Structure formats: C-alpha cells, structure tokens
Short mmCIF file of C-alpha atoms in Angstrom, two decimals:
data_model
loop_
_atom_site.label_atom_id
_atom_site.label_comp_id
_atom_site.label_asym_id
_atom_site.label_seq_id
_atom_site.Cartn_x
_atom_site.Cartn_y
_atom_site.Cartn_z
CA UNK A 1 7.88 23.73 -3.97
CA UNK A 2 10.34 25.55 -1.42
CA UNK A 3 8.48 24.22 1.23
CA UNK A 4 8.47 20.79 -0.09
CA UNK A 5 12.25 21.05 -0.76
CA UNK A 6 12.92 22.51 2.38
CA UNK A 7 11.26 19.59 4.12
CA UNK A 8 12.71 16.81 1.96
CA UNK A 9 16.53 17.96 2.29
CA UNK A 10 15.35 18.56 6.17
CA UNK A 11 14.10 14.78 6.68
CA UNK A 12 17.09 13.72 4.41
CA UNK A 13 19.29 15.42 6.89
CA UNK A 14 17.10 14.14 10.01
CA UNK A 15 16.80 10.30 9.29
CA UNK A 16 20.51 10.17 8.08
CA UNK A 17 22.42 11.78 10.93
CA UNK A 18 20.56 11.65 13.95
CA UNK A 19 20.94 8.36 15.01
CA UNK A 20 24.59 9.16 15.36
CA UNK A 21 24.17 12.66 17.43
CA UNK A 22 26.46 14.33 15.45
CA UNK A 23 28.05 17.93 16.02
CA UNK A 24 26.89 21.17 14.47
CA UNK A 25 29.92 20.81 12.33
CA UNK A 26 28.72 17.04 10.80
CA UNK A 27 25.33 18.39 10.56
CA UNK A 28 25.97 21.31 8.63
CA UNK A 29 28.27 19.31 6.22
CA UNK A 30 25.96 16.41 5.73
CA UNK A 31 23.36 19.04 4.91
CA UNK A 32 25.86 20.77 2.42
CA UNK A 33 26.31 17.31 1.19
CA UNK A 34 22.36 16.87 0.77
CA UNK A 35 22.04 19.97 -1.30
CA UNK A 36 25.18 19.23 -3.72
CA UNK A 37 23.65 15.65 -4.21
CA UNK A 38 20.14 16.88 -4.97
CA UNK A 39 21.63 19.95 -7.64
CA UNK A 40 24.30 18.20 -9.04
CA UNK A 41 23.67 14.41 -9.43
CA UNK A 42 19.40 14.45 -9.59
CA UNK A 43 18.62 13.81 -13.26
CA UNK A 44 15.72 15.23 -13.76
CA UNK A 45 16.22 18.33 -11.55
CA UNK A 46 13.79 20.54 -13.33
CA UNK A 47 11.00 18.03 -13.54
CA UNK A 48 11.17 17.23 -9.55
CA UNK A 49 11.91 20.74 -8.56
CA UNK A 50 10.96 23.44 -11.23
CA UNK A 51 7.72 21.80 -12.91
CA UNK A 52 4.65 21.98 -10.65
CA UNK A 53 3.17 18.63 -11.25
CA UNK A 54 6.17 16.54 -11.19
CA UNK A 55 6.85 18.51 -7.38
CA UNK A 56 3.32 17.72 -6.21
CA UNK A 57 3.28 13.97 -8.33
CA UNK A 58 6.74 12.67 -6.56
CA UNK A 59 8.50 15.53 -4.40
CA UNK A 60 5.38 15.68 -1.91
CA UNK A 61 5.10 11.71 -2.14
CA UNK A 62 8.79 11.59 -0.95
CA UNK A 63 7.77 13.93 1.83
CA UNK A 64 5.40 11.42 3.17
CA UNK A 65 7.36 8.84 2.83
CA UNK A 66 10.20 10.01 4.95
CA UNK A 67 7.79 11.49 7.23
CA UNK A 68 6.88 8.07 8.23
CA UNK A 69 9.59 6.46 8.28
CA UNK A 70 11.45 9.37 10.49
CA UNK A 71 8.41 9.17 12.85
CA UNK A 72 8.44 5.16 12.80
CA UNK A 73 12.18 5.32 13.66
CA UNK A 74 11.89 7.60 16.05
CA UNK A 75 9.32 5.34 18.50
CA UNK A 76 7.63 8.56 20.18
CA UNK A 77 5.96 7.02 23.27
CA UNK A 78 4.49 9.52 25.90
CA UNK A 79 3.33 9.51 29.20
CA UNK A 80 0.23 9.97 28.64
CA UNK A 81 -2.16 7.24 27.41
CA UNK A 82 -4.74 9.22 25.63
CA UNK A 83 -1.49 10.76 24.00
CA UNK A 84 -0.28 7.32 22.68
CA UNK A 85 -3.30 6.36 21.18
CA UNK A 86 -3.94 9.19 19.39
CA UNK A 87 -0.18 8.85 17.78
CA UNK A 88 -0.79 5.28 16.89
CA UNK A 89 -3.95 6.24 15.51
CA UNK A 90 -2.23 8.57 13.38
CA UNK A 91 0.57 6.45 12.10
CA UNK A 92 -1.61 3.97 10.81
CA UNK A 93 -3.81 6.22 8.80
CA UNK A 94 -0.01 8.01 7.61
CA UNK A 95 0.81 4.14 6.82
CA UNK A 96 -2.18 3.83 4.50
CA UNK A 97 -1.37 7.36 3.05
CA UNK A 98 2.63 6.21 1.99
CA UNK A 99 1.36 3.10 0.91
CA UNK A 100 -0.95 4.67 -2.15
CA UNK A 101 2.13 7.43 -2.81
CA UNK A 102 4.03 6.03 -5.35
CA UNK A 103 3.74 2.19 -7.67
CA UNK A 104 7.59 1.33 -7.19
CA UNK A 105 9.10 3.74 -4.33
CA UNK A 106 6.53 2.33 -1.52
CA UNK A 107 8.21 -1.23 -1.83
CA UNK A 108 11.50 0.25 -1.10
CA UNK A 109 10.37 2.45 2.12
CA UNK A 110 8.38 -0.87 3.45
CA UNK A 111 11.88 -2.81 3.16
CA UNK A 112 13.38 -0.08 4.98
CA UNK A 113 10.80 0.01 7.52
CA UNK A 114 10.73 -3.50 8.51
CA UNK A 115 14.47 -3.49 9.07
CA UNK A 116 14.38 -0.86 11.39
CA UNK A 117 11.75 -2.42 13.05
CA UNK A 118 13.75 -5.72 14.04
CA UNK A 119 16.99 -4.23 13.84
CA UNK A 120 15.94 -1.39 16.73
CA UNK A 121 13.10 -3.53 18.10
CA UNK A 122 10.47 -1.00 17.88
CA UNK A 123 7.06 -1.99 19.98
CA UNK A 124 5.56 -4.94 17.52
CA UNK A 125 1.74 -3.17 18.09
CA UNK A 126 3.37 -0.47 15.74
CA UNK A 127 4.02 -2.71 12.92
CA UNK A 128 0.20 -2.34 12.35
CA UNK A 129 1.05 1.37 10.55
CA UNK A 130 3.39 -0.61 7.90
CA UNK A 131 0.44 -3.47 7.58
CA UNK A 132 -1.97 -0.51 7.01
CA UNK A 133 0.64 0.84 4.03
CA UNK A 134 0.04 -2.47 2.29
CA UNK A 135 -3.73 -1.63 2.41
CA UNK A 136 -3.09 1.52 0.60
CA UNK A 137 -0.13 -0.27 -2.27
CA UNK A 138 -3.37 -2.17 -3.37
CA UNK A 139 -5.79 0.13 -3.72
CA UNK A 140 -3.29 2.27 -5.54
CA UNK A 141 -1.90 -1.17 -7.83
CA UNK A 142 -6.09 -2.28 -8.22
CA UNK A 143 -6.64 1.82 -8.99
CA UNK A 144 -8.05 1.80 -12.68
CA UNK A 145 -6.62 4.65 -13.18
CA UNK A 146 -3.17 3.28 -13.34
CA UNK A 147 -4.08 0.45 -15.61
CA UNK A 148 -5.67 2.70 -18.10
CA UNK A 149 -2.61 4.11 -18.18
CA UNK A 150 -0.78 1.49 -18.81
CA UNK A 151 -3.04 0.02 -21.37
CA UNK A 152 -2.77 3.30 -23.36
CA UNK A 153 1.02 3.76 -23.15
CA UNK A 154 1.95 -0.15 -23.68
CA UNK A 155 -1.16 -2.52 -24.09
CA UNK A 156 1.25 -5.30 -25.08
CA UNK A 157 3.07 -5.29 -22.07
CA UNK A 158 0.12 -7.00 -20.35
CA UNK A 159 0.94 -9.85 -22.58
CA UNK A 160 4.07 -10.60 -21.93
CA UNK A 161 5.28 -13.06 -19.12
CA UNK A 162 7.31 -12.05 -16.19
CA UNK A 163 10.49 -13.32 -17.57
CA UNK A 164 9.95 -11.62 -20.85
CA UNK A 165 9.22 -8.33 -18.88
CA UNK A 166 12.65 -8.64 -17.22
CA UNK A 167 14.45 -9.43 -20.40
CA UNK A 168 12.43 -5.88 -22.06
CA UNK A 169 13.51 -3.82 -19.44
CA UNK A 170 16.54 -4.68 -16.94
CA UNK A 171 18.66 -3.76 -20.11
CA UNK A 172 17.06 -0.60 -19.97
CA UNK A 173 17.31 0.22 -16.58
CA UNK A 174 20.81 -1.08 -16.54
CA UNK A 175 21.61 1.78 -19.06
CA UNK A 176 19.85 4.22 -17.29
CA UNK A 177 21.59 3.86 -13.90
CA UNK A 178 24.55 3.18 -15.74
CA UNK A 179 24.35 6.87 -17.07
CA UNK A 180 22.70 8.84 -15.01
CA UNK A 181 23.11 7.33 -11.28
CA UNK A 182 26.09 6.09 -11.53
CA UNK A 183 28.02 9.10 -9.75
CA UNK A 184 26.08 8.60 -6.29
CA UNK A 185 26.53 4.57 -6.48
CA UNK A 186 30.45 5.28 -6.60
CA UNK A 187 30.34 7.30 -3.58
CA UNK A 188 28.69 5.07 -1.48
CA UNK A 189 31.02 1.95 -2.52
CA UNK A 190 33.68 4.61 -1.44
CA UNK A 191 32.77 5.50 1.47
CA UNK A 192 31.96 1.94 2.04
CA UNK A 193 35.37 0.71 1.66
CA UNK A 194 36.97 3.69 3.83
CA UNK A 195 33.88 2.87 6.46
CA UNK A 196 35.39 -0.91 6.48
CA UNK A 197 38.87 -0.27 6.63
CA UNK A 198 37.99 2.45 9.69
CA UNK A 199 36.57 -0.59 11.34
CA UNK A 200 33.13 1.61 11.93
CA UNK A 201 30.08 -0.12 13.85
CA UNK A 202 28.87 -3.07 12.01
CA UNK A 203 25.02 -2.18 12.54
CA UNK A 204 25.73 0.82 11.33
CA UNK A 205 27.15 -0.24 8.27
CA UNK A 206 24.42 -2.64 7.77
CA UNK A 207 21.83 -0.34 8.26
CA UNK A 208 23.38 1.96 5.10
CA UNK A 209 23.55 -1.01 3.02
CA UNK A 210 19.89 -2.40 3.64
CA UNK A 211 19.35 1.51 2.44
CA UNK A 212 21.38 0.93 -0.73
CA UNK A 213 19.89 -2.14 -1.51
CA UNK A 214 16.14 -0.86 -1.32
CA UNK A 215 17.20 1.96 -3.24
CA UNK A 216 18.17 -0.74 -6.09
CA UNK A 217 15.07 -2.63 -5.83
CA UNK A 218 12.50 0.80 -6.60
CA UNK A 219 14.51 1.16 -9.50
CA UNK A 220 14.65 -2.44 -10.35
CA UNK A 221 10.92 -2.83 -9.67
CA UNK A 222 10.13 -1.10 -12.96
CA UNK A 223 11.24 -4.26 -14.85
CA UNK A 224 7.62 -5.07 -14.36
CA UNK A 225 6.19 -1.08 -15.27
CA UNK A 226 4.44 -0.79 -18.50
CA UNK A 227 5.78 2.59 -18.27
CA UNK A 228 8.98 3.09 -20.24
CA UNK A 229 12.30 2.66 -17.81
CA UNK A 230 13.80 5.11 -19.41
CA UNK A 231 11.05 8.16 -17.59
CA UNK A 232 13.66 9.85 -15.49
CA UNK A 233 11.13 10.44 -12.58
CA UNK A 234 10.44 7.18 -11.68
CA UNK A 235 14.07 7.03 -10.38
CA UNK A 236 13.58 9.79 -8.02
CA UNK A 237 12.34 7.76 -5.17
CA UNK A 238 14.81 5.36 -5.41
CA UNK A 239 17.65 7.86 -5.82
CA UNK A 240 16.34 9.76 -2.36
CA UNK A 241 16.83 6.58 -0.46
CA UNK A 242 20.12 5.84 -1.92
CA UNK A 243 20.84 9.78 -0.81
CA UNK A 244 20.23 8.63 2.55
CA UNK A 245 22.58 5.61 2.60
CA UNK A 246 25.76 7.80 1.35
CA UNK A 247 24.92 10.70 3.79
CA UNK A 248 24.63 8.00 6.67
CA UNK A 249 27.79 6.59 5.29
CA UNK A 250 29.72 10.17 5.17
CA UNK A 251 28.01 11.05 8.54
CA UNK A 252 29.95 8.45 10.18
CA UNK A 253 32.99 8.72 8.80
CA UNK A 254 33.20 12.64 9.86
CA UNK A 255 32.87 11.62 13.31
CA UNK A 256 34.88 8.60 13.31
CA UNK A 257 38.70 9.15 11.91
CA UNK A 258 40.91 11.89 10.83
CA UNK A 259 41.07 9.96 7.26
CA UNK A 260 37.78 9.82 7.78
CA UNK A 261 37.06 13.83 7.56
CA UNK A 262 39.36 14.13 5.12
CA UNK A 263 37.99 12.11 2.31
CA UNK A 264 34.36 13.44 3.13
CA UNK A 265 35.79 16.89 3.10
CA UNK A 266 37.25 15.94 -0.51
CA UNK A 267 34.10 14.59 -1.82
CA UNK A 268 32.54 17.56 -0.90
CA UNK A 269 35.20 19.95 -2.42
CA UNK A 270 34.48 18.15 -5.78
CA UNK A 271 30.77 17.55 -5.38
CA UNK A 272 30.92 21.87 -4.63
CA UNK A 273 32.93 21.94 -7.93
CA UNK A 274 31.02 20.34 -10.32
CA UNK A 275 27.61 21.52 -9.03
CA UNK A 276 28.95 25.30 -9.66
CA UNK A 277 29.57 24.10 -12.94
CA UNK A 278 26.87 22.42 -13.70
CA UNK A 279 24.50 25.25 -12.61
CA UNK A 280 25.90 27.93 -14.16
CA UNK A 281 25.28 26.60 -17.19
CA UNK A 282 21.82 25.29 -15.70
CA UNK A 283 21.26 29.27 -14.89
CA UNK A 284 22.14 30.40 -18.13
CA UNK A 285 20.23 27.73 -20.39
CA UNK A 286 16.85 28.32 -18.08
CA UNK A 287 17.35 31.95 -18.52
CA UNK A 288 17.62 32.22 -22.09
CA UNK A 289 14.57 29.38 -22.36
CA UNK A 290 12.83 31.81 -20.13
CA UNK A 291 13.36 35.07 -22.50
CA UNK A 292 12.36 33.34 -25.54
CA UNK A 293 9.15 31.17 -24.09
CA UNK A 294 8.24 35.26 -22.88
CA UNK A 295 9.30 36.62 -26.31
CA UNK A 296 6.83 34.24 -27.78
CA UNK A 297 3.90 34.52 -25.22
CA UNK A 298 4.49 38.51 -26.08
CA UNK A 299 3.67 37.84 -29.58
CA UNK A 300 0.79 35.74 -29.21
CA UNK A 301 -0.84 38.67 -26.78
CA UNK A 302 0.10 41.20 -29.74
CA UNK A 303 -1.93 39.07 -32.27
CA UNK A 304 -4.56 38.93 -30.05
CA UNK A 305 -5.07 42.45 -30.04
CA UNK A 306 -5.00 42.59 -33.47
CA UNK A 307 -8.16 40.21 -33.22
CA UNK A 308 -6.31 37.14 -34.57
CA UNK A 309 -7.98 34.07 -32.76
CA UNK A 310 -6.37 31.32 -34.64
CA UNK A 311 -2.30 31.98 -34.18
CA UNK A 312 0.69 30.77 -36.06
CA UNK A 313 3.91 31.19 -34.30
CA UNK A 314 7.55 30.64 -34.94
CA UNK A 315 9.58 27.45 -33.15
CA UNK A 316 11.39 29.01 -30.25
CA UNK A 317 14.43 31.09 -30.60
CA UNK A 318 16.40 29.35 -27.92
CA UNK A 319 14.76 25.91 -26.57
CA UNK A 320 16.90 24.60 -23.23
CA UNK A 321 18.89 21.27 -23.17
CA UNK A 322 19.78 20.90 -19.54
CA UNK A 323 18.32 19.66 -16.94
CA UNK A 324 17.41 23.04 -15.12
CA UNK A 325 15.46 24.08 -17.98
CA UNK A 326 12.29 25.50 -17.53
CA UNK A 327 11.08 24.06 -20.37
CA UNK A 328 10.72 20.14 -21.57
CA UNK A 329 11.12 19.48 -25.19
CA UNK A 330 7.77 17.03 -25.27
CA UNK A 331 5.56 19.94 -23.83
CA UNK A 332 6.05 22.22 -26.59
CA UNK A 333 3.99 23.86 -28.82
CA UNK A 334 3.13 21.56 -31.93
CA UNK A 335 1.83 22.15 -35.49
CA UNK A 336 -1.60 20.94 -34.63
CA UNK A 337 -3.96 22.92 -32.62
CA UNK A 338 -5.72 19.74 -31.59
CA UNK A 339 -2.90 18.58 -29.20
CA UNK A 340 -2.99 19.17 -25.49
CA UNK A 341 -0.33 21.59 -24.82
CA UNK A 342 -1.75 23.39 -27.69
CA UNK A 343 -5.07 23.58 -26.63
CA UNK A 344 -3.98 24.59 -22.88
CA UNK A 345 -1.85 27.38 -24.36
CA UNK A 346 -4.94 28.82 -26.63
CA UNK A 347 -7.02 28.73 -23.21
CA UNK A 348 -4.85 30.59 -21.07
CA UNK A 349 -4.66 33.88 -23.76
CA UNK A 350 -8.12 33.38 -24.40
CA UNK A 351 -7.93 32.74 -28.14
CA UNK A 352 -9.20 29.76 -30.56
CA UNK A 353 -5.87 28.25 -31.41
CA UNK A 354 -2.23 28.15 -31.02
CA UNK A 355 0.10 26.12 -33.36
CA UNK A 356 3.61 26.26 -34.68
CA UNK A 357 4.69 27.00 -38.34
CA UNK A 358 7.44 24.39 -38.78
CA UNK A 359 8.46 25.73 -41.92
#
C-alpha cells in the first residue's frame, strides 16, 4: 500500500506539472499540495489507503490508469525500430488492462487520452492502445460477477428506464458531491478564475478544464450504476482526476505571476492548517479504535485458552467515527455468528463462533 501511495502521488505530480517544465520549487510545492489534498479532502481515506482490499481495488487500479495516461502523453519514440514495436505492443496490453480496471473511472480516462491524442498530435497508430482499452472495458462490463453483484444488491434497478435511473440517482450524487467534494471544486474554480485573470496559455486552461469535466463524468455516470451513489469509494477515480486538474492550474499560477504565487501559497497554508487539525483528530481516533480492537482480541484469546469455542464478546468500548479510523462500522462483529465478519473472525482465532452480546 505504501508503494501504491507513493506511485500514485508521483504520477499525479508528473502528469500535472511536467508539461510546464517546472523548477524544483514548483515541483516541491505542487507535491505538497497533492499530499495535503489526499490527506484532507479524500472523503474515504481509510478505505482507500488503510484497508488492504480497498487499496487493491481502487488505489492499484488508479495507478494503472495514471501509468497509461503518462506513457501515452509522453509519446515515447526510440531510435531502435524493435524497441518501438515492443513499446507499441506494451501500450496495447496496458490499454487492455486499463480498460478492465474500474467501471466508471475508465470512461473518464478514455476521454482524457482521446483529448491528449488530438490536442498534442500523438502519432495516429498509437490510438490502437485506446481501442484496446475499449475491449478491456467491454469485458469488464460483460463480466458475470458485476451483473450478479448488481442483481443481489439492487435487482429492481435493471428494470428502470434510463430516465428513471437519472431521476433516482442524480439527486443522491449531487448531495454527495456537495457534501464531500465541494472544497476541491471550489479550489479549482478559484484557481481557474485567477488563471483567466492573469491570461495563462489558453491551451493549458482547456487541458485543465477537460480533466475537470472528465472527473465529473466519472462521478455522474454512477447514475446508471445499480450500486448506491452514496458508496464513497466509487468516487475515488473522479476525485484523483479532478485533483490533477487542480494541480495543473496550481503549477501554472506558481510560475506565471507574483499574485498567482501568493494565491497558491495562501491556499497551501489554509489546506495545511485544516489537514493538521483533521489528521490529529484522525490519528487519535484511529489509536483509540485500535486499542479497543486489541482489547477485544485479547479477550477472545483468553476465552480460547480456557477451552471455550463459542465466544461471546461485548461491543467495542470505542469505535472510530472519523474517515481515518481503522475500523468500519459495517465490518464489525454482530450478534449473528453466521455473519461473514463473525465467521472470518472465528476462523482467524480457530474457534467455532464469535458473536456480540448486544444487551
């Protein structure tokens, strides 16, 4: 997970600032911005960065997406013809793999890469890598696992017309975006307004806007998903895409004018303050939750040593309530020994059952 996080932040930085030929100062400040945005503004921090399954399902896949974008945009050309052929084949394979990473994020990635292809006049034959991503995406959408999960979670959704799906889900998406993503959008709009005011290169402004719109598409395509639009992890791909659009404008303003630099530093200090406040609460919250879990685990081991195989435990003395918490309420033990979390816990400790006494 550490590798994923470092790789992801590095790729965000490279994609965001490389085209501007930034100074070391610009790169450093922009990287600090990336870190602060991820720690403070990602609404589902623990699911993306602390939970192993969440990291593998979302963080790994966005890293693959960003690798594809970075390599495609760099348009690498070797003097050796054989190396060019190998690189082309690699991009075809990578495009196919990228297409199968995530149902809603891939659409935004394809929009971005298509824009890059025409805006930067990438060699035409390289678009076959994007075509390959369509095949990977089709395979993902047609996979039986995805449809079965949808039928189990929301079987009636498939019977609705597209219009009814929009009516049902758009308000929920709007609510989630306003509640959890508004600060990121506000930062983008402030940076965009100053970029227009300081007359930054129009092509680079359009580039940042395309990234923003692609991220919004990733969010709002969830209207057609049978899953709940309130599942925060499904917004992660769009969040990363819009973060890149923010860092692009931030990097441009840093090197464009004195007033632009002052604005960027001000934004950085505001984010730093709130990150310190929220993260300090999160660290304490995570620590207390971890202590509570360890205490209950020790009790289970004590009961096992006494020869008990059906173990009754109390609710946690403290359960995390911030996004940095090590525990998700929905994944805690219940009073039902057959619930999957209870069964997994029993298997881990080598007992018949573990359940919660809710009295």
